[in-house]
Coordinates of C-alpha atoms and ligand atoms in Angstrom, one line a residue:
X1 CA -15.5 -39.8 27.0
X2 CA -13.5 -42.4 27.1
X3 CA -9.9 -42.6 24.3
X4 CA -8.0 -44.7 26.4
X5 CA -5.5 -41.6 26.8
X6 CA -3.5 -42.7 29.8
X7 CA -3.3 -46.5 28.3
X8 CA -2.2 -45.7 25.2
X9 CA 1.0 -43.6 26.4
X10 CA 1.6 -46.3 29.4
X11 CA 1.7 -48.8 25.8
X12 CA 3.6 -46.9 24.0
X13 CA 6.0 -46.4 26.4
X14 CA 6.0 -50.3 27.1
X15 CA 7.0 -50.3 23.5
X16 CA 10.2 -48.1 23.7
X17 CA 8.2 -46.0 21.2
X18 CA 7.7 -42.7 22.9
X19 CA 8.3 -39.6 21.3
X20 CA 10.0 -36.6 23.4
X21 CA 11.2 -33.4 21.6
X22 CA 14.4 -32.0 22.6
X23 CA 14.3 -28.1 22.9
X24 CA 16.7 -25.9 20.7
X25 CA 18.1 -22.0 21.7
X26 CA 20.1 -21.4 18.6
X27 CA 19.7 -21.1 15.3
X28 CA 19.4 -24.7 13.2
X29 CA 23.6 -24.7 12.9
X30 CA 25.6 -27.9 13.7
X31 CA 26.8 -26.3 16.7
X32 CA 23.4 -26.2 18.5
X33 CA 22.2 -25.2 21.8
X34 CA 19.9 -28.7 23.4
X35 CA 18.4 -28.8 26.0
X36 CA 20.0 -26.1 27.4
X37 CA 23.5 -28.0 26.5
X38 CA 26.2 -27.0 23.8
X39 CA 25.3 -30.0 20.9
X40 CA 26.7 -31.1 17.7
X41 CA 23.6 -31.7 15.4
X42 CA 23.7 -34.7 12.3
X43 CA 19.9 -34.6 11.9
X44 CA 19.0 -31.3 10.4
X45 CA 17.8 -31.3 6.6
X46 CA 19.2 -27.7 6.6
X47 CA 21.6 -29.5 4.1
X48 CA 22.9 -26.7 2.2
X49 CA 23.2 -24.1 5.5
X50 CA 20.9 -22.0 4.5
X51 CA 18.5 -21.9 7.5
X52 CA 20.7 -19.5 9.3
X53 CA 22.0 -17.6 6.3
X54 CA 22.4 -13.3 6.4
X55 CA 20.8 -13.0 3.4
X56 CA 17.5 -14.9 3.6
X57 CA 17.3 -13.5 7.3
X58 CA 17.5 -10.1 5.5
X59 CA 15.0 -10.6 3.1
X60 CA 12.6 -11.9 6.0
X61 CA 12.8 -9.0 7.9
X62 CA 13.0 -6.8 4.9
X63 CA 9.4 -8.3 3.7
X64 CA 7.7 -8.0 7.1
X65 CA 8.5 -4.2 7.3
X66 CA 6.8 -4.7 3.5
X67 CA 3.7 -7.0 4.2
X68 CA 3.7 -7.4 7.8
X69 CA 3.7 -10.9 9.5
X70 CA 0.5 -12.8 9.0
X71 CA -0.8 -13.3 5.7
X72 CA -4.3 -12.9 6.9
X73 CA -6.5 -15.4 4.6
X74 CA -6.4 -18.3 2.3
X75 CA -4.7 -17.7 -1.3
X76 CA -8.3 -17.3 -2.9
X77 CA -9.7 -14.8 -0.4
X78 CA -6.8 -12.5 -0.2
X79 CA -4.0 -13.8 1.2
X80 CA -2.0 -14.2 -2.0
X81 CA 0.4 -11.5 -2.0
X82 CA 2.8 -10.2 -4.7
X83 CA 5.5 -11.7 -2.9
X84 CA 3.6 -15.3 -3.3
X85 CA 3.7 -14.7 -7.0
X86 CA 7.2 -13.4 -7.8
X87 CA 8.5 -16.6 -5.9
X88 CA 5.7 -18.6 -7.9
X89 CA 7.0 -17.0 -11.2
X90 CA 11.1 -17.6 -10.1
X91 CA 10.1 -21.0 -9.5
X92 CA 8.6 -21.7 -12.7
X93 CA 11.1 -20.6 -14.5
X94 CA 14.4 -22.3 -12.1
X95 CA 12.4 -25.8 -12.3
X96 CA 11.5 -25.5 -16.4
X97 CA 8.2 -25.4 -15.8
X98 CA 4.7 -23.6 -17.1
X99 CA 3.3 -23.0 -13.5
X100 CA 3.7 -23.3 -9.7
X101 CA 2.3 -23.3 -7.4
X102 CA 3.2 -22.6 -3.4
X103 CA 1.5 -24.7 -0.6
X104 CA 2.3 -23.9 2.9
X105 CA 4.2 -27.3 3.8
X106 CA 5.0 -30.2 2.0
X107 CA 2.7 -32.7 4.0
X108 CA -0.3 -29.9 2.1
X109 CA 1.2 -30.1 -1.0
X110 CA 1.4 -33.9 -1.2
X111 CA -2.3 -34.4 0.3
X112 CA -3.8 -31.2 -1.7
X113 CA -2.4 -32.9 -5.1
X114 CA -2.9 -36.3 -4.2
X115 CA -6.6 -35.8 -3.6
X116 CA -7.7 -33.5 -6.2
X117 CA -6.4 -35.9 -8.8
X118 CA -7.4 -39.1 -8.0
X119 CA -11.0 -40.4 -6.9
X120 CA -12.4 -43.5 -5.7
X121 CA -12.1 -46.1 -8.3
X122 CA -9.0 -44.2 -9.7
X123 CA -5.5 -46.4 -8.8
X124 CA -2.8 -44.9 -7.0
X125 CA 1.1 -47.2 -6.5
X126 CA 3.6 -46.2 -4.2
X127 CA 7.0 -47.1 -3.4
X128 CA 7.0 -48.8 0.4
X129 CA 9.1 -46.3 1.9
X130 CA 7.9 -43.2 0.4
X131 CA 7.1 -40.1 2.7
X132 CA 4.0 -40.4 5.1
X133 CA 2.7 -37.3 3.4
X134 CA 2.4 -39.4 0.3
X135 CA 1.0 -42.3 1.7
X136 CA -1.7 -40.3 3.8
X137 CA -2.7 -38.6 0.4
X138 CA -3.0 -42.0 -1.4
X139 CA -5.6 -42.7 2.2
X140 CA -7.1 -39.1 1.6
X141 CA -8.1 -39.6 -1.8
X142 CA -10.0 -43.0 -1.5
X143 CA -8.0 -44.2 -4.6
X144 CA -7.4 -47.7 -4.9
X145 CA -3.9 -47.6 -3.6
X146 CA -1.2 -50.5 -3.4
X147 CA 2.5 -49.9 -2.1
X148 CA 4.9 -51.4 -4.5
X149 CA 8.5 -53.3 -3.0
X150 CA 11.1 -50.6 -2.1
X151 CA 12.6 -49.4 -5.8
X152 CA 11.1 -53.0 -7.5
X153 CA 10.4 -52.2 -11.0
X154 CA 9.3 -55.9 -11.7
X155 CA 6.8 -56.1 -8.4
X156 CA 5.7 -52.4 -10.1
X157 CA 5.3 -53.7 -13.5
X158 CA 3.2 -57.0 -12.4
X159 CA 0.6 -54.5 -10.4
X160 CA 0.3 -52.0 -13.2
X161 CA -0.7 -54.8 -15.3
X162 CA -3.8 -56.2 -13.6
X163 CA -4.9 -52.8 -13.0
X164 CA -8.2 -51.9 -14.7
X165 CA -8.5 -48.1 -13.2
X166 CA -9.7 -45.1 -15.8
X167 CA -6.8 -42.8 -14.5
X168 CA -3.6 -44.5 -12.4
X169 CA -0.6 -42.2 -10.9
X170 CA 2.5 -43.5 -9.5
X171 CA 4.1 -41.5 -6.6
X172 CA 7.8 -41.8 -5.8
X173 CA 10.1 -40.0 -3.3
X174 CA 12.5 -38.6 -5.8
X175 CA 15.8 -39.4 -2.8
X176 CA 13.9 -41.4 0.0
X177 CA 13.4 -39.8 3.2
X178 CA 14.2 -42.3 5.7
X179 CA 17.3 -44.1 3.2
X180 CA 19.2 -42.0 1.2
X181 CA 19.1 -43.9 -1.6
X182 CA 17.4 -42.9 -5.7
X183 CA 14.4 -43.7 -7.4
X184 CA 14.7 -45.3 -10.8
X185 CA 12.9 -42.2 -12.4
X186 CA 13.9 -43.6 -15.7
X187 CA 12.5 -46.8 -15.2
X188 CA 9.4 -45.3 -14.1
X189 CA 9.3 -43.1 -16.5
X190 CA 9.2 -46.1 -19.2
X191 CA 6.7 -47.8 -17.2
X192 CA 4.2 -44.7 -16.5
X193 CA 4.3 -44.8 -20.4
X194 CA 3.7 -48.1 -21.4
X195 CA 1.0 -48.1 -18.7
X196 CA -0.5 -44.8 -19.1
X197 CA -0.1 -43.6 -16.0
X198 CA 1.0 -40.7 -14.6
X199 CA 4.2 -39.8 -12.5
X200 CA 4.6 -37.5 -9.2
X201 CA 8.2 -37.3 -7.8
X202 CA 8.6 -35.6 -4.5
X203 CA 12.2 -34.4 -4.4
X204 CA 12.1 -33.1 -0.9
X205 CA 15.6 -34.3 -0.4
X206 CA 17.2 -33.8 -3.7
X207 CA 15.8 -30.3 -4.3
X208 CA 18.6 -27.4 -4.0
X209 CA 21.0 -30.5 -3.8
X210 CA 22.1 -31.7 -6.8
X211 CA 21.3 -31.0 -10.4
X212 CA 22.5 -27.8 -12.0
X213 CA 22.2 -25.2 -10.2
X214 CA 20.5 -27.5 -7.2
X215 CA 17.6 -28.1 -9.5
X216 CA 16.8 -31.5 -8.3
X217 CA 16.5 -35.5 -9.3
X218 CA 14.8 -34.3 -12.3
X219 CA 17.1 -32.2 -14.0
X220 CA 20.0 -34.4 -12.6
X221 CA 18.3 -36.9 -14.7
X222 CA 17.3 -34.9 -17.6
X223 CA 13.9 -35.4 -17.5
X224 CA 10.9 -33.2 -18.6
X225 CA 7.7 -32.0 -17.5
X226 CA 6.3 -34.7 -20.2
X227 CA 8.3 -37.8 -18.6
X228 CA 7.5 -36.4 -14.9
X229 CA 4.4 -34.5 -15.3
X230 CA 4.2 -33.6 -11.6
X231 CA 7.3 -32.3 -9.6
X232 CA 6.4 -31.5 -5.9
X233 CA 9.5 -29.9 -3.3
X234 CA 10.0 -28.7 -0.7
X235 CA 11.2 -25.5 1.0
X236 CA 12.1 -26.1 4.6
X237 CA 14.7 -28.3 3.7
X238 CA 18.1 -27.7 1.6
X239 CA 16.6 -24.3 0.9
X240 CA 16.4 -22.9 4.4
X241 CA 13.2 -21.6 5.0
X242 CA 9.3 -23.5 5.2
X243 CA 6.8 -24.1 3.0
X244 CA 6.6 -25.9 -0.5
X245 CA 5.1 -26.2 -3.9
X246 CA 3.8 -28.3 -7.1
X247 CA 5.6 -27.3 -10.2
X248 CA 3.6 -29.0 -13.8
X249 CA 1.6 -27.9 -16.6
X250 CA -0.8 -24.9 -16.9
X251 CA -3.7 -27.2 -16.6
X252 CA -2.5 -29.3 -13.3
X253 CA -1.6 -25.9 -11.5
X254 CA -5.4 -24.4 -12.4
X255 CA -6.5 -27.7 -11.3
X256 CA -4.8 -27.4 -8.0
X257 CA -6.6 -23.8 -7.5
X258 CA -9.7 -25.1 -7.9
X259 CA -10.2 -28.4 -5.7
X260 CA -6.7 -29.0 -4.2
X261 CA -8.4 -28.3 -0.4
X262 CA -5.5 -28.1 1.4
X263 CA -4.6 -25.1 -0.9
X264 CA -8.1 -23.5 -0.3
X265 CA -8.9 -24.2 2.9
X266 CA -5.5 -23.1 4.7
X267 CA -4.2 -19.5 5.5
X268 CA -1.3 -18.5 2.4
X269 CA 1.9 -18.8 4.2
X270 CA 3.5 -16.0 5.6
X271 CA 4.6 -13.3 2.4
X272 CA 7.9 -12.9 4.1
X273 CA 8.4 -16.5 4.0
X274 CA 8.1 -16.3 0.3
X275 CA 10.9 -13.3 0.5
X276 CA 13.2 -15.0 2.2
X277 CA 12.6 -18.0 -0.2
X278 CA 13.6 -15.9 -3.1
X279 CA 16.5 -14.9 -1.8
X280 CA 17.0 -18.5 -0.6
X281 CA 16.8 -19.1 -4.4
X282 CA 19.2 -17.0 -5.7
X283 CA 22.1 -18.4 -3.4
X284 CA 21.2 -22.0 -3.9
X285 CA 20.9 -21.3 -7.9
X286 CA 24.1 -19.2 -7.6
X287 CA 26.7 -20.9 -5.2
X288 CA 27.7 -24.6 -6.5
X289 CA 30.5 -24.2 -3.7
X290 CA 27.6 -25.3 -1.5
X291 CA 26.7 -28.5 -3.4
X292 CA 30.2 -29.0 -4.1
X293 CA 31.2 -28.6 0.3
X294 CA 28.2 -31.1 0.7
X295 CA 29.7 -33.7 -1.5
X296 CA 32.8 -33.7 0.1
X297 CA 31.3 -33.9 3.3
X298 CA 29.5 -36.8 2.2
X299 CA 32.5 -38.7 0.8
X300 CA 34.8 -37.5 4.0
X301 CA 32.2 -39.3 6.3
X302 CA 31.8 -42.3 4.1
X303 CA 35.2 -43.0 3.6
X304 CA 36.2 -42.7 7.6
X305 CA 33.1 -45.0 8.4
X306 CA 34.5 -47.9 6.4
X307 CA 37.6 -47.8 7.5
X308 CA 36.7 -48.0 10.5
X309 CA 33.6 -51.0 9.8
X310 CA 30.7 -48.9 10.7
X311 CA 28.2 -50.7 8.5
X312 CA 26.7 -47.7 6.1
X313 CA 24.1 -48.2 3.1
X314 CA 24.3 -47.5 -0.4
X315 CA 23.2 -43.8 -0.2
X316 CA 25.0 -41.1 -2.0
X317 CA 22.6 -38.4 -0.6
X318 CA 22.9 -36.2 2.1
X319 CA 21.4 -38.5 4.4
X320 CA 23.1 -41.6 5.5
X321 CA 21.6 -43.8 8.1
X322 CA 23.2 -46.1 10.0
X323 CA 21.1 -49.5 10.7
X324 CA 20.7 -50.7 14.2
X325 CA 17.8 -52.8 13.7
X326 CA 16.0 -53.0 17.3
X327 CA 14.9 -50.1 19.0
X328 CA 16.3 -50.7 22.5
X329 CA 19.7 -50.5 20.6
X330 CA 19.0 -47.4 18.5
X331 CA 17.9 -45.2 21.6
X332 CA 20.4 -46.5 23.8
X333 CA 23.1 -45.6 21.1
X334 CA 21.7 -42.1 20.3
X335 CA 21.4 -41.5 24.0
X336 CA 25.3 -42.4 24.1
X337 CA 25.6 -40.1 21.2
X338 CA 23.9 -37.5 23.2
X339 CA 25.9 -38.0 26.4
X340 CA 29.2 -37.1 24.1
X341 CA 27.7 -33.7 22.3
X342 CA 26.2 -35.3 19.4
X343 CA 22.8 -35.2 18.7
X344 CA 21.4 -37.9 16.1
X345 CA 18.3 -38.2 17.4
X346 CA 16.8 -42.2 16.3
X347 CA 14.3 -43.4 14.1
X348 CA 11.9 -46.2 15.1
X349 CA 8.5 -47.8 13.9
X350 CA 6.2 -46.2 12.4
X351 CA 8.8 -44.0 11.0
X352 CA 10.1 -47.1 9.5
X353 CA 9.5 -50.9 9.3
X354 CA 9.6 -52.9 12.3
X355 CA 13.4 -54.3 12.6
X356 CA 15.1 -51.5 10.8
X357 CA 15.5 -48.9 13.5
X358 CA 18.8 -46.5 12.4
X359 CA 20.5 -43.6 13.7
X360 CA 19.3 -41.3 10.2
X361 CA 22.5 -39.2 10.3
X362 CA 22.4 -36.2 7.8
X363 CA 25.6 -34.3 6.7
X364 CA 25.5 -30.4 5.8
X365 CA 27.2 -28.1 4.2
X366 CA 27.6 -26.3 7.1
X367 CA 29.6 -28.8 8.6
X368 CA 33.3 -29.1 9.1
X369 CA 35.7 -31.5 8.4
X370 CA 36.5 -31.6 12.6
X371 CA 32.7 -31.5 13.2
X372 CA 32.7 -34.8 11.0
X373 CA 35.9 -36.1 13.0
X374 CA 33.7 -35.9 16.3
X375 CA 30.7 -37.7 14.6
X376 CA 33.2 -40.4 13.5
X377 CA 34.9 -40.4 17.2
X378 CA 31.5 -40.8 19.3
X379 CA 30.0 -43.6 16.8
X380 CA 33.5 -45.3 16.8
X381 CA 33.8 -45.1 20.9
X382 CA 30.5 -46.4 20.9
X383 CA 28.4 -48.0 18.6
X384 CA 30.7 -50.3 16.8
X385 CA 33.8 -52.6 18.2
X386 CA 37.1 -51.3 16.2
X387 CA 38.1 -53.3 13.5
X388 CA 40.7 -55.0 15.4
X389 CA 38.6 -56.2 17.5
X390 CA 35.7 -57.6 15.9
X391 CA 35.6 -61.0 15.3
Ligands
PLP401 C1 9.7 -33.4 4.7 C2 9.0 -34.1 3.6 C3 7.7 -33.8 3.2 C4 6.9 -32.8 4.0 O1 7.4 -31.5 3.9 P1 7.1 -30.4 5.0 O2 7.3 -29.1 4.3 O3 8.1 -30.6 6.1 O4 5.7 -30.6 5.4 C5 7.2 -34.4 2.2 N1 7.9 -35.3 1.5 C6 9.1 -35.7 1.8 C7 9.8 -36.8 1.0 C8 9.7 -35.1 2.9 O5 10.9 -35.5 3.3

């Protein structure tokens, strides 16, 4: 046997590419235990503070006293417990939607639906920077697939036009992973139309976060299940606890049953994951305080970066990254970060294009107006000259 296992780590090494994971002994809170160190954490996508929240930690142990821990099969053996369907049902109904249906992560529940849909000789676009998850599903599904310019309706529009394929879907992060920033769901909604094709958002970032009652880029947007047929989010994000699901028609969701395999060929998730994500639910659907705390938390940061010149992007989300551009830069500056009590832990290639390395800084409602301050004071002390300085 011979992979090359020992050359290919000395490369990416050389590279500056090498991936270590830092270990955490606290709950996901901004004041974090790493490495065995006291830590402020900016890189969480618990954005509403949920992960960590009395409630949902109630429910969880509640439902394993109920059900147990393990779930013991896949959904169509009999791992499908009545906890899996109440959450199903709540979900249906929050979202607007005939059916949904629960896949144990997100990265499933991109390449289940992905792949059930779409067949060789079908046509598949997606944005540049959507999620890996998508882009592996486009891969999965041997679909012709082409990668559209970052938000480019135009570039869009003149690769929907030579397309010849019997069924087309175009996939869009709903608030990009990696960026912050929107899709133009209305823009691709009038497109999908004129082209006859179909439209998948994945509102992994947006989900919980804005909308009413946290019910995502879609209802933010008013749109329907007719304008975005297929609405896929996420649970281990803004709502706190793991897992994620495919909200649509009747028809998708019994289509999904039947040949999504990374729905039948999985164990269920855990029934008192499902628990805790219905009460997870209720607080995100009941307490705008927590939307309304993020927002502020957004502008407060935004505000004190410009004043002080550190260059942010356009992104109104929850995530705000902060370009650096080559990697030696980025891990030196998050290893600064680090050495001060802040963990912002830096994004390279493949993660994203070569060039646009960034510190991907994500704000919570869980944070504080002084945690914010000592984000502000570390990137200030280091990453950027003060104002009066630069020239
Ligand atoms: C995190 C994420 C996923 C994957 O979800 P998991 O539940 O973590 O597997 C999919 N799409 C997007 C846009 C994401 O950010």
């Amino acid at each position: 046997m011979n992979f090359e296992l020992e050359e290919r780590l000395v490369q990416r090494k050389a590279q500056q590419l090498y991936r270590h994971r830092v270990i955490l002994d606290s709950p996901q809170k901004p004041e974090a235990i790493v490495d065995g160190h006291p830590c402020l954490m900016f890189c969480s996508n618990d954005y509403l503070g949920l992960a960590d929240h009395p409630d949902i930690r109630a429910a969880f142990q509640k439902a394993s006293d109920v059900y147990g821990v393990g779930s013991g099969a896949s959904a169509l053996i009999n791992g499908h417990s009545r906890a899996h369907r109440q959450l199903e049902e709540e979900l249906a109904e929050y979202t607007g939607r005939p059916r949904v249906l629960l896949f144990s992560t997100g990265y499933m529940a991109n390449l289940g639906t992905i792949s059930a849909l779409l067949n060789p000789g079908d046509a598949l676009f997606q944005d540049r920077l959507n999620h890996a998850s998508l882009l592996d599903a486009g891969r999965l599904s041997g679909a012709r697939f082409q990668r559209y310019q970052h938000l480019d309706m135009e570039n869009l529009e003149q690769r929907l036009k030579k397309n010849k394929a019997r069924r087309t879907l175009v996939a869009t992060d709903g608030v990009f992973s990696m960026d912050g920033d929107k899709a133009p769901l209305k823009e691709l909604i009038t497109l999908t139309r004129q082209y006859q094709a179909g439209l998948m958002v994945d509102d992994a970032h947006a989900f919980g976060c804005v909308g009413k009652g946290g019910r995502g880029s879609l209802n933010e947007n008013g749109l329907s299940v007719d304008e975005v047929p297929i609405l896929m989010a996420t649970l281990g994000k803004a709502f706190g606890t793991a897992g994620a699901f495919v909200a649509g028609s009747e028809a998708l969701i019994e289509n999904l049953i039947q040949f999504a395999r990374s729905y039948i060929y999985t164990t269920a998730m855990p029934p008192a994951i499902a628990e805790a994500s219905r009460a997870s639910l209720k607080i995100v659907e009941r307490e705008d305080w927590r939307r309304d705390k993020l927002t502020a938390n957004i502008r407060y940061f935004r505000r004190n970066c410009e004043s002080l010149g550190i260059p942010l992007t356009a992104s109104e989300s929850a995530i705000q990254p902060i370009h650096v551009g080559s990697i030696e830069k980025v891990l030196r500056v998050s290893k600064q970060l680090l050495d001060l009590g802040v963990l912002v832990t830096p994004i390279r290639p493949p993660t994203v294009p070569a060039g646009s390395s960034r510190l991907r800084v994500t704000l919570s409602t869980a944070h504080t107006r002084e945690h914010i301050d000592r984000l502000i004071d570390a990137l200030q002390s280091i990453v950027w000259p003060k104002p009066e300085q630069a020239a």
